[in-house]
Amino acid sequence: MIKVEDPRFRHLKRKVAVFAAAAIVVVAVVILLIGKENDLFTKKYQLKVTVEKGTGFTRGMQVKLSGFRIGRLKSISLNEEARVDLVLLIDQKYQKWIRKDSTAKLVKEGLVGDAIIEVSVGSRDIEALKENERLSFVKTKGLDELADELADKVKPVLSDVGEIIRYLNDPDGDIKQSMRNFNLLAKNLDLTRKKADSLLVHAEHQVGSVSGKLTTVLENASDTVYKANSSISSLEQKLPVLLTSAEISLKNVEKISGDLKHAEEALLPKVPLLLQKSEDALQGTNNVLHAVKGIWPISSRIKAPQENQFVPGDSHD
Amino acid sequence: MISGNRTVKTILLLVLLSTVWLGGCAVKRAKPLSQPRQQALQHNRLGIEAAARGDRGKALSEFSEALRLQSSIDNSEGMIVALVNSARIQRLQGDLQSARQSVERALSLSSGSFIFGSELFYEKAKVLSAAGDLTAALEWGVRAEAAEQGEARGRRQNLVALLLLRQGFPDQAKERLEQALQLNRKARMSAEEANSQRLLGEIHLVQGSYDKSGASYQEALILDKALGLGARIAADLSGLGAVTARKGDIPGAIDWYQRSLEVSRNGGDKESAAATTAELAHLYRLNGRKAEKTEKD
């Protein structure tokens, strides 16, 4: 029996075996490299943290000390007291820095940066935390809490402004009484002027022998008094108008302040929500960008920024 | 047989795909920098761009922001870069006190390890030289030269040569410059190559080798013209004027100086224009006396 065999498939089994073995070696090397890159082979230990609520924490989020990544959040679970237990997986080599007085807090890297758990360095004379020991957590203020604080500070100021306007507008208050007194004074001045006129006429009769110069002086004085009289009359006419205008202005100010208060009451509760939404949107965009940057081959095209960028210095400048 | 072929092809395809996939995974990604550090690098880059445009005020404010951000994350290397850049701009603005403070702070940050030592020592030498302390400047210039491992070695040697010449050591300066010239050519640093040539021209002139001096100034002029450096072109033209005057050709020298004056005036360099005008006045006086003497003869 004649067996027909294509010469290209001679030793086929051996070739396939060699190729598969090479692929297995490549796979093993790559796994080793990835493991080394992601610190899979470094020794780690666990620390526990208990927080009031789990908002902002995600599994795998970075744990940093002095700005360096030292571990990640391994797990999040709700305990019997309805509080949240976190388990941090920390590289063993950083254990010496995390001591019994060290604290953990949830912070953001910049306005739109990732949320991370930041651990503070403990005092030198205090013992380092051991496996499964508890690290104390320090609460940081959220945007909604900051907005509430701001609202609490603004409210008394607006209330004071309203108080001042009420005081200015009070009919029995100092300002209104002063205005009334001023009006009365203006009326009395008219009376005084009439008395002065009659006194002058009387004086003219009594002192008929006084020189012409004195008469002129008296005439001038009379003119002056006349002018003063006309000024007072004019003031008398204008004063009520001014007072009415001032009253209208005060009422307008009061109305504006009331409107402002309403607007503030309506808008303030929405501010934290809007801030939160904006932050979420930015966070989402940031995540997408990070994800795209991390995709091969794009990731290989992104070069690490250089630190040593100097202004070119000419030797003869 | 056909079935066997298909199996082999499938295996090969799978192996190829898995190799490509794993290769992608194994590519070393650029390590992401923290947000403040990225912002600091951005400000540093904007500062360098502003300095290149001649907007020194903007450059200083960018470097100051970069320094603040680097300082907020305790990154000594970044702080040193921002401080050296600030010192360079402050020195060019004539604010030597601030420049000195920036350099000293950068030196204290490097604390013995001397990160970016060459740039740091070089800037210290430049600040001291601008303040007139040539001896100390030379000491730091030599340190900068020793610390430089890259392409800027020629630039460092140019500075050392300049300081040696100003202190009255033309032979040592010449030796340094010849090495610097080769290094700058090799590194394709044309502006520094022109600086080497100009300084060599000056040394040859002092030593009486007028032809060599003229050739060096001509080389420097060609390089500076290609780069469009107005102030340097004016210096080269003045150098050629000086060489021509020493050779006894006063009208020829006047022509060179006139060209130099034109370049300085149009480039807005009043200081150089004034110096060239003074030199021209001197040459016109000499020319007048010479003409008078010829008439008498």
XYZ file of C-alpha atoms in Angstrom:
614
model
C 0.000 0.000 0.000
C 1.373 3.352 -1.073
C 1.131 6.105 1.565
C 1.044 9.571 0.141
C 2.370 12.215 2.497
C 2.919 15.890 1.947
C 6.600 16.612 2.751
C 5.585 19.856 4.572
C 3.884 17.805 7.305
C 6.862 15.652 8.105
C 7.755 15.851 11.818
C 4.557 17.833 12.311
C 4.004 16.612 15.865
C 7.483 17.617 16.886
C 7.092 21.077 15.351
C 3.771 21.667 17.083
C 5.239 20.489 20.384
C 8.221 22.852 20.082
C 5.939 25.767 19.155
C 3.563 25.054 22.061
C 6.486 24.741 24.490
C 7.835 28.127 23.320
C 4.408 29.680 23.805
C 4.172 28.226 27.332
C 7.599 29.696 28.189
C 6.507 33.101 26.829
C 3.292 32.898 28.888
C 5.242 32.024 32.034
C 7.719 34.893 31.520
C 4.896 37.357 30.854
C 3.006 36.241 33.978
C 6.183 36.710 36.006
C 6.726 40.197 34.541
C 3.116 41.274 35.138
C 3.250 39.894 38.664
C 6.442 41.820 39.377
C 5.035 45.015 37.853
C 1.883 44.789 40.027
C 3.739 43.856 43.218
C 2.057 40.432 43.338
C 5.161 38.808 44.789
C 5.813 41.328 47.527
C 4.949 40.407 51.075
C 1.845 42.093 52.409
C -0.084 42.417 55.647
C -3.638 43.474 56.530
C -4.943 46.359 58.637
C -8.552 46.960 59.642
C -10.391 50.278 59.599
C -13.974 50.949 60.688
C -15.883 53.918 59.236
C -19.396 55.334 59.723
C -20.446 54.952 56.068
C -18.947 53.351 53.001
C -19.625 56.221 50.553
C -16.552 56.972 48.470
C -14.761 53.695 49.141
C -14.275 51.183 46.353
C -12.520 47.851 46.322
C -9.003 48.097 44.987
C -8.669 51.855 45.637
C -5.154 53.018 46.431
C -3.739 53.473 49.908
C -1.025 56.131 50.054
C 1.525 57.314 52.570
C 3.329 60.620 51.974
C 2.030 60.527 48.368
C 3.356 57.012 47.619
C 1.174 54.000 46.945
C 1.692 51.482 49.722
C -1.280 49.195 49.241
C -4.928 48.906 48.306
C -8.377 48.452 49.807
C -8.960 44.723 49.876
C -12.541 44.479 51.090
C -15.540 46.462 52.358
C -18.224 44.922 54.543
C -21.089 46.028 56.769
C -20.656 44.921 60.393
C -23.197 44.088 63.121
C -23.339 47.728 64.316
C -24.305 48.933 60.790
C -20.862 50.463 60.427
C -18.487 49.624 57.611
C -15.375 47.499 58.072
C -12.530 48.054 55.618
C -9.544 45.734 55.178
C -6.398 47.370 53.827
C -3.677 45.251 52.200
C -0.351 46.988 52.811
C 3.148 46.160 51.568
C 5.142 44.695 54.467
C 8.103 46.989 53.802
C 6.035 50.065 54.835
C 4.913 48.520 58.148
C 7.549 50.467 60.084
C 5.871 53.810 59.188
C 2.323 52.850 60.208
C 2.201 53.015 63.986
C -0.495 52.918 66.612
C -1.080 56.700 66.410
C -1.256 56.697 62.585
C -4.606 57.676 61.068
C -6.360 56.957 57.788
C -8.579 59.383 55.908
C -10.467 59.474 52.626
C -9.091 62.244 50.392
C -9.205 63.293 46.751
C -6.094 63.841 44.643
C -6.908 67.369 43.426
C -10.418 68.643 42.568
C -11.195 65.900 40.062
C -8.568 63.344 41.069
C -9.102 59.809 42.287
C -10.296 59.186 45.812
C -7.571 57.528 47.874
C -7.050 56.458 51.449
C -4.225 58.468 52.925
C -2.389 57.053 55.908
C -0.324 59.357 58.121
C 3.140 58.469 59.394
C 3.129 57.566 63.077
C 5.404 58.862 65.855
C 8.855 57.292 66.021
C 8.572 56.273 69.678
C 5.284 54.378 69.201
C 5.015 50.735 68.233
C 4.124 49.785 64.622
C 0.719 48.206 63.889
C 0.760 44.446 63.396
C -1.256 42.124 61.159
C -5.048 42.639 61.513
C -4.677 45.461 64.040
C -7.041 48.412 63.815
C -6.094 51.756 62.274
C -8.123 54.778 63.392
C -10.085 56.706 60.748
C -10.368 60.505 60.569
C -13.481 61.841 58.869
C -12.976 64.555 56.215
C -15.673 67.047 55.291
C -17.662 66.439 52.083
C -18.855 69.133 49.681
C -22.441 69.007 51.005
C -21.190 69.561 54.567
C -19.071 72.497 53.425
C -22.077 73.986 51.606
C -24.242 73.610 54.759
C -21.531 75.342 56.789
C -21.461 78.203 54.294
C -25.255 78.509 54.420
C -25.152 78.615 58.230
C -22.622 81.445 58.083
C -24.563 83.495 55.487
C -27.965 83.272 57.199
C -27.092 85.377 60.314
C -25.582 88.092 58.055
C -28.812 88.348 56.017
C -30.835 88.386 59.206
C -28.688 91.299 60.522
C -29.251 93.256 57.300
C -33.054 92.821 57.705
C -32.770 93.985 61.317
C -30.938 97.160 60.285
C -33.577 97.974 57.648
C -36.381 97.481 60.180
C -34.534 99.784 62.587
C -34.183 102.497 59.908
C -37.875 102.183 59.018
C -39.233 102.203 62.590
C -41.598 105.288 63.027
C -40.533 105.570 66.711
C -36.884 104.955 65.935
C -34.039 107.481 66.257
C -33.803 108.176 62.518
C -37.494 108.992 61.973
C -37.650 111.067 65.187
C -34.599 113.050 64.100
C -36.310 113.785 60.785
C -39.456 115.054 62.601
C -37.347 117.255 64.907
C -35.586 118.728 61.912
C -38.955 119.599 60.339
C -40.100 121.313 63.551
C -36.859 123.271 63.746
C -37.419 124.560 60.217
C -40.911 125.788 61.157
C -39.611 127.532 64.297
C -36.963 129.299 62.264
C -39.736 131.041 60.292
C -41.244 132.363 63.509
C -37.870 133.573 64.681
C -37.407 135.401 61.392
C -40.739 137.261 61.820
C -39.754 138.310 65.325
C -36.402 139.501 64.085
C -38.142 141.562 61.378
C -40.394 143.333 63.858
C -37.414 143.884 66.158
C -35.543 145.514 63.338
C -38.513 147.806 62.478
C -38.728 148.769 66.113
C -35.044 149.387 66.273
C -35.299 151.574 63.153
C -37.777 153.826 64.887
C -35.766 153.939 68.092
C -32.462 154.646 66.454
C -33.600 157.122 63.764
C -30.525 159.212 64.261
C -28.096 156.488 63.445
C -25.981 157.176 60.351
C -26.935 156.084 56.811
C -24.241 153.445 56.933
C -25.896 151.698 59.803
C -29.216 151.805 57.907
C -27.537 150.199 54.912
C -26.072 147.513 57.130
C -29.467 146.840 58.611
C -30.990 146.706 55.132
C -28.359 144.227 54.093
C -29.073 142.195 57.179
C -32.718 142.304 56.295
C -31.881 141.058 52.792
C -29.811 138.264 54.244
C -32.593 137.264 56.563
C -34.957 137.389 53.609
C -32.709 135.087 51.639
C -32.433 132.793 54.641
C -36.180 132.826 54.867
C -36.552 131.869 51.208
C -33.927 129.130 51.644
C -35.772 127.783 54.641
C -39.059 127.895 52.718
C -37.453 126.019 49.846
C -35.983 123.479 52.274
C -39.381 123.182 53.902
C -40.908 122.310 50.528
C -38.189 119.841 49.544
C -37.722 118.066 52.860
C -41.009 116.079 52.814
C -40.273 114.963 49.226
C -36.769 113.842 50.297
C -38.154 112.017 53.295
C -40.753 110.266 51.114
C -38.042 109.224 48.624
C -35.850 107.914 51.446
C -38.786 105.944 52.816
C -39.508 104.432 49.370
C -35.805 103.541 48.964
C -35.769 101.861 52.352
C -38.882 99.887 51.424
C -37.222 98.805 48.182
C -34.082 97.704 50.035
C -36.260 95.737 52.431
C -38.082 94.103 49.525
C -34.800 93.203 47.773
C -33.428 91.720 50.959
C -36.623 89.654 51.330
C -36.334 88.469 47.712
C -32.683 87.597 48.267
C -33.596 85.594 51.332
C -36.243 83.663 49.372
C -33.827 83.044 46.502
C -31.145 81.885 48.913
C -33.603 79.534 50.657
C -34.657 78.113 47.297
C -31.173 77.772 45.801
C -28.932 76.736 48.673
C -30.307 73.203 49.061
C -29.665 72.613 45.353
C -26.012 73.666 45.460
C -24.587 70.507 47.097
C -26.599 68.362 44.665
C -25.316 70.293 41.659
C -21.762 70.131 42.976
C -22.067 66.404 43.525
C -23.426 65.891 40.009
C -20.641 67.951 38.435
C -18.084 66.055 40.443
C -19.572 62.721 39.359
C -19.522 63.796 35.708
C -15.898 64.904 35.936
C -14.986 61.733 37.758
C -16.627 59.676 35.014
C -14.742 61.532 32.288
C -11.528 61.099 34.202
C -12.140 57.378 34.558
C -12.833 57.007 30.838
C -9.651 58.893 29.965
C -7.634 56.774 32.402
C -9.123 53.614 30.924
C -8.377 54.692 27.337
C -4.831 55.659 28.269
C -4.352 52.254 29.838
C -5.351 50.309 26.688
C -2.506 48.766 24.766
C -1.122 49.959 22.334
C -2.200 53.510 23.358
C -0.552 53.033 26.746
C 2.784 52.272 25.099
C 2.590 55.554 23.122
C 2.137 57.693 26.249
C 5.542 58.774 27.454
C 6.245 59.572 31.081
C 6.685 63.355 31.499
C 10.285 64.451 32.095
C 11.181 66.209 35.296
C 14.473 67.722 34.134
C 13.170 70.428 31.803
C 15.423 73.495 32.076
C 15.397 76.893 30.407
C 18.262 76.682 27.885
C 21.214 78.594 29.374
C 23.684 80.227 26.977
C 27.278 80.307 28.256
C 27.732 83.913 27.028
C 24.393 85.487 28.042
C -4.864 15.019 6.175
C -7.036 18.041 5.495
C -8.446 17.770 9.042
C -4.858 17.642 10.403
C -4.017 20.829 8.492
C -6.998 22.614 9.941
C -6.062 21.606 13.524
C -2.492 22.799 13.036
C -3.705 26.109 11.618
C -6.111 26.578 14.554
C -3.324 25.847 17.083
C -0.978 28.243 15.318
C -3.644 30.948 15.251
C -4.403 30.483 18.957
C -0.712 30.576 19.888
C -0.222 33.699 17.761
C -3.245 35.444 19.297
C -2.224 34.549 22.857
C 1.338 35.733 22.210
C 0.084 39.069 20.850
C -2.334 39.466 23.796
C 0.291 38.634 26.390
C 2.794 40.827 24.607
C 0.321 43.685 24.962
C -0.046 42.937 28.670
C 3.705 42.801 29.141
C 4.302 46.232 27.608
C 5.675 48.414 30.322
C 3.259 51.264 30.826
C 4.370 54.744 31.728
C 3.821 55.022 35.467
C 1.041 57.556 36.074
C 2.168 60.607 37.992
C 0.145 62.156 40.775
C -2.160 65.076 39.925
C -0.064 67.809 41.614
C 3.098 66.522 39.969
C 1.471 66.540 36.530
C 0.259 70.096 37.126
C 3.730 71.164 38.298
C 5.342 69.736 35.144
C 2.733 71.556 33.061
C 3.569 74.884 34.744
C 7.288 74.232 34.269
C 6.726 73.595 30.565
C 4.619 76.780 30.217
C 7.394 78.727 31.982
C 10.023 77.457 29.527
C 7.772 78.420 26.604
C 7.191 81.906 28.061
C 10.971 82.329 28.560
C 11.556 81.362 24.917
C 9.060 84.068 23.865
C 10.887 86.579 26.075
C 7.958 86.942 28.496
C 10.058 86.706 31.644
C 7.322 87.891 34.041
C 4.988 85.106 32.933
C 7.861 82.590 33.024
C 8.674 83.519 36.624
C 5.057 83.193 37.725
C 4.803 79.735 36.081
C 8.017 78.539 37.758
C 6.790 79.901 41.067
C 3.548 77.884 40.714
C 5.543 74.784 39.710
C 7.699 75.252 42.823
C 4.614 75.585 45.041
C 3.078 72.384 43.668
C 6.330 70.396 43.857
C 6.820 71.684 47.382
C 3.279 70.584 48.331
C 4.235 66.969 47.578
C 7.785 67.277 48.927
C 9.353 66.433 45.559
C 12.925 67.713 45.907
C 13.891 66.984 42.286
C 10.978 69.002 40.911
C 11.692 71.835 43.369
C 15.338 71.992 42.246
C 14.284 72.219 38.576
C 11.788 75.037 39.339
C 14.371 76.909 41.453
C 17.139 76.646 38.815
C 14.732 77.892 36.135
C 13.591 80.773 38.390
C 17.220 81.707 39.146
C 18.031 81.765 35.415
C 15.175 84.164 34.645
C 15.890 86.329 37.710
C 19.565 86.601 36.652
C 18.592 87.598 33.108
C 16.279 90.251 34.582
C 19.185 91.594 36.655
C 17.659 90.558 39.988
C 20.844 88.917 41.257
C 19.791 88.813 44.893
C 16.703 86.716 44.133
C 18.691 84.562 41.696
C 21.268 83.867 44.386
C 18.560 82.977 46.924
C 16.921 80.562 44.457
C 20.237 78.824 43.691
C 21.178 78.541 47.361
C 17.772 77.018 48.165
C 18.191 74.507 45.345
C 21.669 73.608 46.648
C 20.317 73.089 50.152
C 17.575 70.814 48.762
C 20.050 68.639 46.892
C 21.680 67.945 50.316
C 24.832 66.203 49.162
C 23.253 64.024 46.464
C 23.438 66.901 43.940
C 20.535 65.947 41.706
C 20.872 67.846 38.438
C 24.245 68.959 39.836
C 25.676 70.149 36.542
C 22.769 72.560 35.781
C 22.741 73.712 39.391
C 26.514 74.409 39.609
C 26.434 76.051 36.187
C 23.684 78.451 37.267
C 25.541 79.192 40.510
C 28.667 80.011 38.462
C 26.624 82.297 36.168
C 25.070 84.146 39.119
C 28.481 84.623 40.781
C 29.977 85.754 37.473
C 27.161 88.290 36.980
C 27.833 89.578 40.520
C 31.544 90.041 39.647
C 32.931 87.265 41.849
C 34.979 85.638 39.083
C 37.158 83.437 41.325
C 34.177 81.719 42.959
C 32.382 81.594 39.603
C 35.341 79.742 38.074
C 35.340 77.249 40.954
C 31.639 76.444 40.429
C 32.066 76.441 36.639
C 34.740 73.747 36.941
C 32.424 71.729 39.217
C 29.629 72.035 36.650
C 31.983 70.850 33.921
C 33.060 67.828 36.007
C 29.452 66.910 36.831
C 28.238 67.109 33.210
C 27.940 63.724 31.516
C 25.770 64.708 28.565
C 25.819 66.945 25.531
C 26.122 70.181 27.506
C 29.809 69.574 28.332
C 30.886 71.956 25.557
C 28.665 74.684 27.023
C 30.175 74.172 30.477
C 33.696 74.384 29.001
C 32.784 77.598 27.173
C 31.807 79.184 30.480
C 35.011 78.003 32.186
C 37.064 79.360 29.257
C 35.275 82.723 29.431
C 35.974 82.976 33.170
C 39.631 81.972 32.665
C 40.057 84.647 29.977
C 38.445 87.328 32.148
C 40.891 86.425 34.935
C 43.923 86.731 32.617
C 44.657 83.110 31.646
C 44.329 83.174 27.817
C 46.400 80.029 27.210
C 44.294 77.861 29.536
C 41.131 79.406 28.104
C 42.273 78.616 24.562
C 42.983 74.987 25.466
C 39.482 74.638 26.983
C 37.864 76.342 23.988
C 39.450 74.010 21.457
C 37.959 71.038 23.328
C 34.628 72.859 23.685
C 34.542 73.582 19.956
C 34.857 69.887 19.114
C 32.235 68.871 21.684
C 29.763 71.531 20.562
C 30.197 70.537 16.922
C 29.649 66.901 17.816
C 26.529 67.748 19.827
C 25.302 70.089 17.027
C 24.987 72.980 19.465
C 25.505 75.788 16.947
C 25.003 78.705 19.359
C 27.666 77.306 21.713
C 29.961 76.508 18.774
C 29.661 80.175 17.745
C 30.447 81.209 21.343
C 33.621 79.059 21.240
C 34.660 80.633 17.925
C 33.998 84.191 19.128
C 36.034 83.660 22.276
C 38.845 82.045 20.278
C 38.772 85.107 17.999
C 39.177 87.339 21.060
C 42.141 85.293 22.351
C 43.869 85.248 18.947
C 43.391 89.019 18.741
C 45.020 89.534 22.157
C 47.892 87.245 21.131
C 48.411 89.099 17.818
C 47.310 86.257 15.460
C 45.063 88.547 13.428
C 44.377 86.124 10.555
C 43.310 83.336 12.937
C 41.252 85.808 14.896
C 39.492 87.041 11.744
C 38.773 83.449 10.662
C 37.268 82.578 14.060
C 35.043 85.675 14.062
C 33.926 84.863 10.501
C 32.983 81.293 11.559
C 31.070 82.651 14.543
C 29.287 85.185 12.300
C 28.120 82.476 9.868
C 26.736 80.355 12.722
C 25.060 83.286 14.493
C 23.505 84.511 11.248
C 22.048 81.059 10.633
C 20.508 81.164 14.122
C 19.420 84.819 13.785
C 20.985 85.921 17.093
C 21.181 89.726 16.681
C 23.277 90.558 19.755
C 25.811 87.851 18.902
C 25.991 88.985 15.240
C 26.776 92.530 16.424
C 29.547 91.141 18.685
C 31.031 89.149 15.768
C 30.973 92.224 13.498
C 32.644 94.337 16.192
C 35.271 91.606 16.606
C 35.986 91.703 12.870
C 36.198 95.510 13.107
C 38.758 95.207 15.906
C 40.845 92.729 13.862
C 40.751 95.027 10.799
C 41.734 98.053 12.911
C 44.710 96.176 14.380
C 45.804 95.348 10.857
C 45.900 99.124 10.193
C 42.876 99.299 7.866
C 40.916 102.040 9.671
C 38.274 102.676 6.943
C 37.699 98.897 6.712
C 37.302 98.709 10.492
C 34.834 101.624 10.398
C 32.721 99.671 7.886
C 32.568 96.612 10.197
C 31.667 98.748 13.214
C 29.000 100.594 11.190
C 27.380 97.231 10.382
C 27.587 96.215 14.023
C 25.993 99.537 15.105
C 23.152 99.042 12.624
C 22.439 95.540 14.001
C 22.505 96.728 17.646
C 20.271 99.755 16.929
C 17.668 97.747 15.066
C 17.770 94.988 17.664
C 17.112 97.532 20.458
C 20.415 96.757 22.228
C 21.247 100.305 23.376
C 24.208 99.299 25.535
C 26.065 97.595 22.665
C 25.107 100.423 20.285
C 26.660 102.953 22.700
C 29.894 100.928 23.013
C 30.150 100.562 19.228
C 29.518 104.297 18.744
C 32.364 105.101 21.175
C 34.657 102.757 19.229
C 33.596 104.398 15.947
C 34.371 107.868 17.354
C 37.846 106.667 18.283
C 38.378 105.242 14.784
C 37.160 108.457 13.099
C 39.679 110.434 15.195
C 42.489 108.073 14.151
C 41.379 108.279 10.529
C 41.376 112.112 10.658
C 44.897 112.234 12.075
C 46.094 109.782 9.470
C 44.623 111.900 6.647
C 46.186 115.035 8.158
C 49.583 113.304 8.325
C 49.288 112.175 4.683
C 48.455 115.746 3.602
C 51.516 117.133 5.478
C 53.752 114.477 3.928
